[in-house]
Coordinates of C-alpha atoms in Angstrom, one line a residue:
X52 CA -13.5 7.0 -10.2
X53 CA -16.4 9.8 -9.2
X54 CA -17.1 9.9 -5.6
X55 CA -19.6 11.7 -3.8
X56 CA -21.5 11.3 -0.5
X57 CA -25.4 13.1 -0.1
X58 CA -28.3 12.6 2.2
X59 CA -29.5 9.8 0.7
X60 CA -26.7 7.6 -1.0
X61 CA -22.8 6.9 -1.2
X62 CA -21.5 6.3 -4.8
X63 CA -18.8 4.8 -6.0
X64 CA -18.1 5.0 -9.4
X65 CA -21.0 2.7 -11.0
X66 CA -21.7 1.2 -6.9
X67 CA -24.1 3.5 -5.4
X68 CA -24.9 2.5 -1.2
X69 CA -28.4 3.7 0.5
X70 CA -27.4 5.5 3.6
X71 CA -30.0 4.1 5.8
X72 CA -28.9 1.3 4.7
X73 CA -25.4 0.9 5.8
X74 CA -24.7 -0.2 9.6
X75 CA -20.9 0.8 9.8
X76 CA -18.2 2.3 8.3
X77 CA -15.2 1.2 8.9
X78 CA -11.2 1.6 7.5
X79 CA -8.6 -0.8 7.0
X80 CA -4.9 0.0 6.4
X81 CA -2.7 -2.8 5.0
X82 CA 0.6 -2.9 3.9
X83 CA 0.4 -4.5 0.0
X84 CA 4.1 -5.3 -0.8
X85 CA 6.0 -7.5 1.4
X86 CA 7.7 -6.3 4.5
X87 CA 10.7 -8.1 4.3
X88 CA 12.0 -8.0 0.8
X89 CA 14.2 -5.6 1.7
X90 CA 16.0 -7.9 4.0
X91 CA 16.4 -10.7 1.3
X92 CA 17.9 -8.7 -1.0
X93 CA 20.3 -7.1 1.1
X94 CA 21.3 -10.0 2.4
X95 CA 22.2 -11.6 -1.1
X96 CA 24.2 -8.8 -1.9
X97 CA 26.1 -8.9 1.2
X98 CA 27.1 -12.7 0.7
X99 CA 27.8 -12.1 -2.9
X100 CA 30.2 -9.0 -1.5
X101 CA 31.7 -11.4 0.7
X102 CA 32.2 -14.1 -1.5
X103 CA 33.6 -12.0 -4.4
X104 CA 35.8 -10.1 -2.0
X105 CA 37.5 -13.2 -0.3
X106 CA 38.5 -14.9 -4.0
X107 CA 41.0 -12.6 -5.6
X108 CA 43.9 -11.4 -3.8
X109 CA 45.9 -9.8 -7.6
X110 CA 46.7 -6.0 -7.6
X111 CA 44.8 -5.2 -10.5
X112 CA 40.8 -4.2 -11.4
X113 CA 40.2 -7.7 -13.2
X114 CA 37.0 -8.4 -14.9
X115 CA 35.9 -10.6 -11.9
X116 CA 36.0 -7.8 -9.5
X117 CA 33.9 -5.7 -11.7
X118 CA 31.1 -7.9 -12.5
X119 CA 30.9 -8.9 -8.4
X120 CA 30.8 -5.1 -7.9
X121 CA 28.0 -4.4 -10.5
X122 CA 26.2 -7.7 -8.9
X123 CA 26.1 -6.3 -5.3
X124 CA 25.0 -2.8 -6.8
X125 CA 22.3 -4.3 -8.8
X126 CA 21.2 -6.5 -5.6
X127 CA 21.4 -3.4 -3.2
X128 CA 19.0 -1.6 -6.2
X129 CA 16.7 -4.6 -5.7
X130 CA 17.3 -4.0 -1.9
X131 CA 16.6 -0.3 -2.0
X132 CA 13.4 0.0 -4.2
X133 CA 12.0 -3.5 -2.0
X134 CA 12.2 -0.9 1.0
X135 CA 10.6 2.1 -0.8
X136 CA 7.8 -0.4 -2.2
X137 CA 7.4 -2.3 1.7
X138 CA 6.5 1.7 3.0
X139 CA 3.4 1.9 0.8
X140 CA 0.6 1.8 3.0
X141 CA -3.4 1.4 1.2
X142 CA -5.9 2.6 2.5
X143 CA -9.7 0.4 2.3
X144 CA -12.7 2.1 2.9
X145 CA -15.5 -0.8 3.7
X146 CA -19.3 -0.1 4.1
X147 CA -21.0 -3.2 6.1
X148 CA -24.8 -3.5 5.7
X149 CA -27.2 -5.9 6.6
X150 CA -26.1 -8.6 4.0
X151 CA -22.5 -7.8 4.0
X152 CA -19.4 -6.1 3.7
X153 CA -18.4 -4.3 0.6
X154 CA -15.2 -2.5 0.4
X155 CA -16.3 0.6 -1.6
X156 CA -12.9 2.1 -2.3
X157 CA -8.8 1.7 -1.7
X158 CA -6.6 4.9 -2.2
X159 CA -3.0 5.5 -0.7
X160 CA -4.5 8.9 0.4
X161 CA -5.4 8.5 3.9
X162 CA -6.8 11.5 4.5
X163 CA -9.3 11.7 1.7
X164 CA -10.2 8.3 2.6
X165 CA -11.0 9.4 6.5
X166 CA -12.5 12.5 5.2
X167 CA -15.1 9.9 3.0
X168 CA -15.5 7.8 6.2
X169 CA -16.4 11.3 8.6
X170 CA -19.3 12.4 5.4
X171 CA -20.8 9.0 5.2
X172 CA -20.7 9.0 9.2
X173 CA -22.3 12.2 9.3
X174 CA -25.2 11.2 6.4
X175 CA -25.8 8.4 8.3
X176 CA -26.6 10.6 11.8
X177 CA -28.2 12.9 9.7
X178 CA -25.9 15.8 10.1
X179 CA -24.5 16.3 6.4
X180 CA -25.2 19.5 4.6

């Protein structure tokens, strides 16, 4: 998607917002995968642990053992890319005018989406070069 902020508009890929027309800028950072996942997952392959370690006492690797060892690994995977995935931040750039709020843009770069918010501020007082 194009950006690009000037004196007189903000556009947005095919959205294009009059500056003197927009009353506030504003950002929103939400988290868009669950926060707990992580937990749920773990906690499964914890009891499944438990419950496979607790059944067979023999001195051998049987088949048993193996499967409940490549079940806890493959629910502390689930567990481990649940907590990568619950980090993800996204950011929302919205643009409020007179009629309503429009969220122009979403990124997970922060930065680029403040630096957006500080040009449109700055069209908006006039002040943009």
């Amino acid at each position: 998607m194009s950006v690009s902020v000037d004196r007189d508009f903000a556009r947005f890929g095919s959205k294009s917002f009059a500056i003197n027309k927009i009353n506030t800028v504003e950002v929103k950072a939400r988290h868009p995968h669950s926060q707990n996942a992580y937990f749920g997952w773990g906690l499964i392959g914890i009891i499944c642990l438990l419950l496979f370690m607790g059944g067979e006492k023999g001195s051998g690797v049987s088949s048993g053992t193996v499967f409940a060892l490549l079940l806890c690994a493959f629910f502390a995977f689930l567990a481990y890319r649940a907590w990568k995935r619950s980090k993800i931040i996204e950011y929302q750039l919205f643009l409020v005018t007179s009629s309503q709020a429009v969220q122009a843009i979403k990124s997970e770069d922060g930065s680029m989406i403040e630096g957006l918010r500080d040009r449109i501020e700055r069209a908006m007082a006039g002040r943009l070069n």
